[in-house]
Coordinates of N, CA and C in Angstrom, one line a residue:
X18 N -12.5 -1.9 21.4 CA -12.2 -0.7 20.8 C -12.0 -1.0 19.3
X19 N -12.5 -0.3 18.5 CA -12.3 -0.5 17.1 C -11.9 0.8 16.7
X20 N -10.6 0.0 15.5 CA -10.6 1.9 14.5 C -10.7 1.8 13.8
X21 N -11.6 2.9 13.3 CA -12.3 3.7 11.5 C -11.1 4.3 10.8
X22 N -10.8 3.6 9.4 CA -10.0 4.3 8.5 C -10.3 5.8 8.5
X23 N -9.7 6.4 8.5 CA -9.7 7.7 8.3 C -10.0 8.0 6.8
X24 N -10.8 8.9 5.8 CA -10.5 9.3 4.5 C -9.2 10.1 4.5
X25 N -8.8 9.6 3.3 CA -7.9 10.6 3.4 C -8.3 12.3 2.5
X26 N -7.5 13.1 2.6 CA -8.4 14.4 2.0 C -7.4 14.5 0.9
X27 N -7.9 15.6 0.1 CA -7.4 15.6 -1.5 C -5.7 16.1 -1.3
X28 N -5.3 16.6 -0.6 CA -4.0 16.9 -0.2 C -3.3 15.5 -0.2
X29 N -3.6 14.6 0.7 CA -3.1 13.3 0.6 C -3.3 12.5 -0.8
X30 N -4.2 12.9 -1.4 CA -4.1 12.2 -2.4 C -3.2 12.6 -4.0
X31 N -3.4 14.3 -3.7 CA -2.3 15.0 -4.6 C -0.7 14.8 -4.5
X32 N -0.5 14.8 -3.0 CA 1.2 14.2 -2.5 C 1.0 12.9 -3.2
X33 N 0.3 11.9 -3.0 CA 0.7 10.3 -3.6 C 0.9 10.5 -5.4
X34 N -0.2 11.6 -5.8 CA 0.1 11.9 -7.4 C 1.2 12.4 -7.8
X35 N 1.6 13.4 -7.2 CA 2.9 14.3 -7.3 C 4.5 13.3 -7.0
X36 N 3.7 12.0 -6.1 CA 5.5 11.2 -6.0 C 5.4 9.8 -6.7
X37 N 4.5 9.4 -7.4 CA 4.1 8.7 -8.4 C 4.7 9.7 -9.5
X38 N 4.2 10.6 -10.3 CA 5.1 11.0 -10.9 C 6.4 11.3 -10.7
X39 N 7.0 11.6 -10.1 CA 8.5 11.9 -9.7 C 9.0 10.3 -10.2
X40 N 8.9 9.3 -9.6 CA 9.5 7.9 -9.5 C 8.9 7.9 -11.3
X41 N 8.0 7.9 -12.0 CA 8.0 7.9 -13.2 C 8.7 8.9 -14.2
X42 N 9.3 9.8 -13.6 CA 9.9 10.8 -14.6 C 11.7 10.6 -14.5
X43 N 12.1 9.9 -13.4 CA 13.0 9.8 -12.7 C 14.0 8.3 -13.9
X44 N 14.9 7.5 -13.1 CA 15.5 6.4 -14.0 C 14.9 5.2 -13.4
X45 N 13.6 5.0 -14.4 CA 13.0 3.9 -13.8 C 13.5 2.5 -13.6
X46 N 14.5 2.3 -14.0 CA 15.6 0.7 -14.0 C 16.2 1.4 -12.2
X47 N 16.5 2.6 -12.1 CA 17.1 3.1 -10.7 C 16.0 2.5 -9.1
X48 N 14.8 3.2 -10.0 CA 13.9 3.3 -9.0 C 13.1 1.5 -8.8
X49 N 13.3 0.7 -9.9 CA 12.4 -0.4 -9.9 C 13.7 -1.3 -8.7
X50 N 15.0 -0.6 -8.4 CA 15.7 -1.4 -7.2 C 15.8 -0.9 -5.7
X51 N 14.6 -0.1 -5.9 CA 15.2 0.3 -4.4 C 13.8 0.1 -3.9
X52 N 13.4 0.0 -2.8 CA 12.7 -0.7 -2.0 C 11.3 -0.4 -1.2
X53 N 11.0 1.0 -1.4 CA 9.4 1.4 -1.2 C 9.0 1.9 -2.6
X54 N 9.5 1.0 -3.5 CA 8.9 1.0 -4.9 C 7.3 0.3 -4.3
X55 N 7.3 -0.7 -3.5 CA 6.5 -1.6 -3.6 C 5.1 -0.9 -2.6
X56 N 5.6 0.0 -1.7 CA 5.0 1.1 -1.0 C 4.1 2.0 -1.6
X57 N 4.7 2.4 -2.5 CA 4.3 3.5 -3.9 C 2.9 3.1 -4.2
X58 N 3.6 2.1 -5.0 CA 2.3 1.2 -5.7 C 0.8 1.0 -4.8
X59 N 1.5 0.0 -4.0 CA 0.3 0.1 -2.5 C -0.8 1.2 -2.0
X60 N 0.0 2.5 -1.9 CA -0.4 3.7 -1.6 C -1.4 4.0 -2.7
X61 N -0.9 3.9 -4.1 CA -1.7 4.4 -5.2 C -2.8 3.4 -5.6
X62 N -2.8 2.3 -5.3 CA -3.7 0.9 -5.7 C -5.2 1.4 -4.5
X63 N -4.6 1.4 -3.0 CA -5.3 2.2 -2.2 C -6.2 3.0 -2.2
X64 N -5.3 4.3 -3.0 CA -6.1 5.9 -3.2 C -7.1 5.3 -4.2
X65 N -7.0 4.1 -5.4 CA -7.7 4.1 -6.4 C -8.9 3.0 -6.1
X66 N -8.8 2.4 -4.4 CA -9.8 1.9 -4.3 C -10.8 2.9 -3.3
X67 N -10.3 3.7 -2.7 CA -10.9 4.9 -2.1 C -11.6 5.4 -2.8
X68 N -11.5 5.6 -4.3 CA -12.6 6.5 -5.2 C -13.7 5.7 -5.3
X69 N -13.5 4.1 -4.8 CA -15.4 3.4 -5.2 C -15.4 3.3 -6.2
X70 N -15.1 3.8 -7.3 CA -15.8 3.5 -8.7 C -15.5 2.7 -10.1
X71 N -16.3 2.2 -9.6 CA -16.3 1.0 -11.2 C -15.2 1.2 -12.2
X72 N -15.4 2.6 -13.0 CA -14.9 3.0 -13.6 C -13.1 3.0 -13.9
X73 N -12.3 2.5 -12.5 CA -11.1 2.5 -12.4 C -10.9 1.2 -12.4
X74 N -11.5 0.1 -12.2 CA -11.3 -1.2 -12.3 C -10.1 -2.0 -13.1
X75 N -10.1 -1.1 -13.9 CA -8.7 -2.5 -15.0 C -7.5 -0.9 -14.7
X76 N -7.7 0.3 -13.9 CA -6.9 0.8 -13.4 C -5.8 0.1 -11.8
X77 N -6.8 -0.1 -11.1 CA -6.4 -1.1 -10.1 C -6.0 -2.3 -10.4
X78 N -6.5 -3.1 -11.3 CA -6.0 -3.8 -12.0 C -4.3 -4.0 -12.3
X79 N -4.2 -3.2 -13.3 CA -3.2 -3.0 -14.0 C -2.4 -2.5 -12.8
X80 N -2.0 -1.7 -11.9 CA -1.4 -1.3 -10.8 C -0.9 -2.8 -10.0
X81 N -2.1 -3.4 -9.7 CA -2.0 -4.4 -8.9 C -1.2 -5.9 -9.9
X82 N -1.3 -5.4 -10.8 CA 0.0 -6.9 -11.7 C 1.2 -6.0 -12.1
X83 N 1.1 -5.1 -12.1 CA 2.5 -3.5 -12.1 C 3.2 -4.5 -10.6
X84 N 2.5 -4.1 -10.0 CA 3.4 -3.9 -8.0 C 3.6 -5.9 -7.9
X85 N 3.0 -6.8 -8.4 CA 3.5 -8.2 -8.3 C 4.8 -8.0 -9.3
X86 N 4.9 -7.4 -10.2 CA 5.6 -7.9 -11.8 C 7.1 -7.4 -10.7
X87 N 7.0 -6.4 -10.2 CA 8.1 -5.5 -9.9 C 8.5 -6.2 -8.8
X88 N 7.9 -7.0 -8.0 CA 8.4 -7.6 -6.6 C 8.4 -9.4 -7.0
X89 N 8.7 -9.6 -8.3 CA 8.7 -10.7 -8.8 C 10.5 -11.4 -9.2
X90 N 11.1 -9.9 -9.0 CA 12.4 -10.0 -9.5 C 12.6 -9.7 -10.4
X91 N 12.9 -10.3 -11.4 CA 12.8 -10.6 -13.0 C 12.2 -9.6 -13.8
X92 N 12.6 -8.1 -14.6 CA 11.4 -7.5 -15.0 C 11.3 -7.9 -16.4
X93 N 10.4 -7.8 -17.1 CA 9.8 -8.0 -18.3 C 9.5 -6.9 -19.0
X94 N 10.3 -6.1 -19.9 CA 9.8 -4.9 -20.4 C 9.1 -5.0 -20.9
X95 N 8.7 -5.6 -22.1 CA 7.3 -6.0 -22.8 C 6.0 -5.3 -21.8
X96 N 5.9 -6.6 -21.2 CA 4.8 -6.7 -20.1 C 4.5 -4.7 -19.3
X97 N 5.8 -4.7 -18.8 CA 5.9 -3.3 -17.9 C 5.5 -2.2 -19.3
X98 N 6.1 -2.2 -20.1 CA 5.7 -1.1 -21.4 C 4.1 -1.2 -21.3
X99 N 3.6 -2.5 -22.0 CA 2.4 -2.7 -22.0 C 1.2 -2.1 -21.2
X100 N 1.9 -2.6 -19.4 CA 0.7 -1.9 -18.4 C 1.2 -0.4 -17.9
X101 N 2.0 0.0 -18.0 CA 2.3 1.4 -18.3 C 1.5 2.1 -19.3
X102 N 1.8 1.7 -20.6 CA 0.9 3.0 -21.7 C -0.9 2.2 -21.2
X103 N -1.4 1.2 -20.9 CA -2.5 0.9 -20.8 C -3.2 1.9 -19.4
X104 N -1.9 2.0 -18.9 CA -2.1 2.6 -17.8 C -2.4 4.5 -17.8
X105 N -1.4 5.0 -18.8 CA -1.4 5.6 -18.9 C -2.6 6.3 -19.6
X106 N -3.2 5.7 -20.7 CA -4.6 6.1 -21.1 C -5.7 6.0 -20.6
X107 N -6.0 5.0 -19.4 CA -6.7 4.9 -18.9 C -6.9 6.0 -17.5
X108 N -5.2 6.3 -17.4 CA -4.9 7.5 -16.1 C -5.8 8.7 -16.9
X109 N -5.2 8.8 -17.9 CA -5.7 10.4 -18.4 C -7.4 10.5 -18.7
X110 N -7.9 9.3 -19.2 CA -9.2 9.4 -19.1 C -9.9 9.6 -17.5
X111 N -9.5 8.8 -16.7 CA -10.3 9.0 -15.5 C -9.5 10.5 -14.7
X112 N -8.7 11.3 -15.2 CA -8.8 12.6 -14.7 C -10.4 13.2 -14.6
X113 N -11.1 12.9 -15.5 CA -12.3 13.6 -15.6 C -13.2 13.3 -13.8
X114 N -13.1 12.3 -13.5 CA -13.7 11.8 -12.4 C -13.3 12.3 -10.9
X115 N -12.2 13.0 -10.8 CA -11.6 14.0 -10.0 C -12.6 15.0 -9.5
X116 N -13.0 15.3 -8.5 CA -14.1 16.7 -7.9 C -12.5 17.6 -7.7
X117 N -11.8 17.3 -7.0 CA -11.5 19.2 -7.5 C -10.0 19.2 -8.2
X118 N -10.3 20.3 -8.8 CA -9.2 20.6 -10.0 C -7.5 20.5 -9.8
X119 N -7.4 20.5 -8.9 CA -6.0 20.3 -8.6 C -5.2 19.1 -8.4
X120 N -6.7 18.0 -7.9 CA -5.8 16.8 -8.0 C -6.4 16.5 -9.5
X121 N -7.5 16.5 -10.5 CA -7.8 16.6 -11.9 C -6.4 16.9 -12.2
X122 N -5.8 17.8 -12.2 CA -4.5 17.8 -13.1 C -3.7 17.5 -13.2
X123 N -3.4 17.0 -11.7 CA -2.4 16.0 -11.1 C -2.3 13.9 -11.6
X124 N -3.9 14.2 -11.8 CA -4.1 12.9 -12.5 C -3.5 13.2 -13.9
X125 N -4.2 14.3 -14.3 CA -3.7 14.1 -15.9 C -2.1 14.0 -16.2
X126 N -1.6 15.3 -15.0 CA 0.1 15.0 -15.1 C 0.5 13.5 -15.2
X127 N 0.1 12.8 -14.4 CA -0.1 11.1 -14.2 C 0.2 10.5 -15.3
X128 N -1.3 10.5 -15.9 CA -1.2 10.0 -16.9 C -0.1 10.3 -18.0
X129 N -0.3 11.4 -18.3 CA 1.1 11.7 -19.0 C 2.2 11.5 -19.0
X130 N 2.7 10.8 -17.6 CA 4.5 10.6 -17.1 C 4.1 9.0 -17.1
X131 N 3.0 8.3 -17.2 CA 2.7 6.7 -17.5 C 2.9 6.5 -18.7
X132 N 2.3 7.6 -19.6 CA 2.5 6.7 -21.3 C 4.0 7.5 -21.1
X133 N 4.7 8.4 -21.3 CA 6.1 8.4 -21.3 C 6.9 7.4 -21.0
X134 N 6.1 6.6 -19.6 CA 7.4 5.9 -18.9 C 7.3 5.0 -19.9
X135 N 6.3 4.1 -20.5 CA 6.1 3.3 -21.0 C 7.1 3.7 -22.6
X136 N 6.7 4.7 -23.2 CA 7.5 4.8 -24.1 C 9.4 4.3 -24.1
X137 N 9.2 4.9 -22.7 CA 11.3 4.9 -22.5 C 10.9 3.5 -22.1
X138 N 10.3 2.8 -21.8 CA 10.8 1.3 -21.0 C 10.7 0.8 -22.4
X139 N 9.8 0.6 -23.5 CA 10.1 0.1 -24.6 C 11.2 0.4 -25.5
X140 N 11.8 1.7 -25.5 CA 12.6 2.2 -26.2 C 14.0 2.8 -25.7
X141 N 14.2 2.4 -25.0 CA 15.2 4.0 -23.9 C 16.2 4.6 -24.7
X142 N 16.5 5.3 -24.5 CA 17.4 6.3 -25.6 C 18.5 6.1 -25.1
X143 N 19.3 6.0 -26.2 CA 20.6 5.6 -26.3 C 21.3 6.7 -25.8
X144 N 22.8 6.2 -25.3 CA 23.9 7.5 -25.0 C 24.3 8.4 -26.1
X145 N 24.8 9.7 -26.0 CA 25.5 10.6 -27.0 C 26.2 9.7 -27.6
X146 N 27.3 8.9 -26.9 CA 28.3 8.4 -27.8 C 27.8 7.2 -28.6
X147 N 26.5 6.4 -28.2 CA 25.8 5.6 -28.9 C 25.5 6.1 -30.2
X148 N 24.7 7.3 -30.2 CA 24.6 8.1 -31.2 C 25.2 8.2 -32.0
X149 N 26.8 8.9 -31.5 CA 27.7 9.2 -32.7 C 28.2 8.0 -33.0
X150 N 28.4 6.9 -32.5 CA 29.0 5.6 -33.1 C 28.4 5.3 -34.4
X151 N 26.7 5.3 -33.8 CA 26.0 4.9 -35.0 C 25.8 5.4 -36.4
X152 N 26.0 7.1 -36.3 CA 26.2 8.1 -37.1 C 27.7 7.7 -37.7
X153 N 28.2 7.7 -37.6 CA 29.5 7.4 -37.9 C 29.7 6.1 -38.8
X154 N 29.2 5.2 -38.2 CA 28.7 4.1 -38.8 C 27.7 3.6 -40.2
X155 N 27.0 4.6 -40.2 CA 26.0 4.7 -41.3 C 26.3 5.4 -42.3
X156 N 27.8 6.1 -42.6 CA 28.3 7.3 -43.6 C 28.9 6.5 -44.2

């Protein structure tokens, strides 16, 4: 007996879009400790070899040294900023390659919560009271 992968249909693939962004809009130092982070990744690396196309290559790529970096222990913001915003532009370009419109936007949402994350992992914003310390400090 043998079994055939099933495709999955654009519904499955819009849920994997829609909780990939969540975990990126979410406290990603929160989310990089808990434990089907590594699942996520998987799932999305997956859907992006399901599409066949050349075109996503240093997408899968970059995913697949994302999901080692994270299950490595040790994170490296540098590195994570890096394949994040790379990620992120390359997410928003391959929206175009989407057949129907709903997961098309869902990629682009994508993209857009990858270069953010990448922004806050390089930068994360300080607390209120950080703020006024510093304000205070500079008068």
């Amino acid at each position: 007996m043998s079994f055939h992968k099933q495709p999955k249909d654009d519904t499955q693939h819009q849920n994997h879009l829609d909780g990939a962004v969540k975990i990126l809009t979410s406290d990603l130092q929160e989310e990089a400790s808990r434990s089907g982070l590594d699942n996520h990744f998987q799932r999305w690396i997956e859907d992006l070899k399901d599409v066949n196309n050349p075109e996503l290559h240093q997408i899968v790529t970059d995913m697949q040294a994302l999901k080692a970096h994270f299950g490595g222990g040790t994170i490296d913001k540098n590195l994570v900023a890096q394949l994040l915003s790379r990620l992120g532009t390359n997410t928003s370009k391959a929206a175009v390659f989407a057949d129907n419109p709903n997961t098309a936007e869902r990629v682009a949402n994508l993209g857009e919560a990858l270069s953010a994350a990448a922004k806050q992992v390089q930068s994360p914003q300080s607390s209120a009271e950080q703020d006024l310390s510093q304000d205070s400090a500079s008068r």
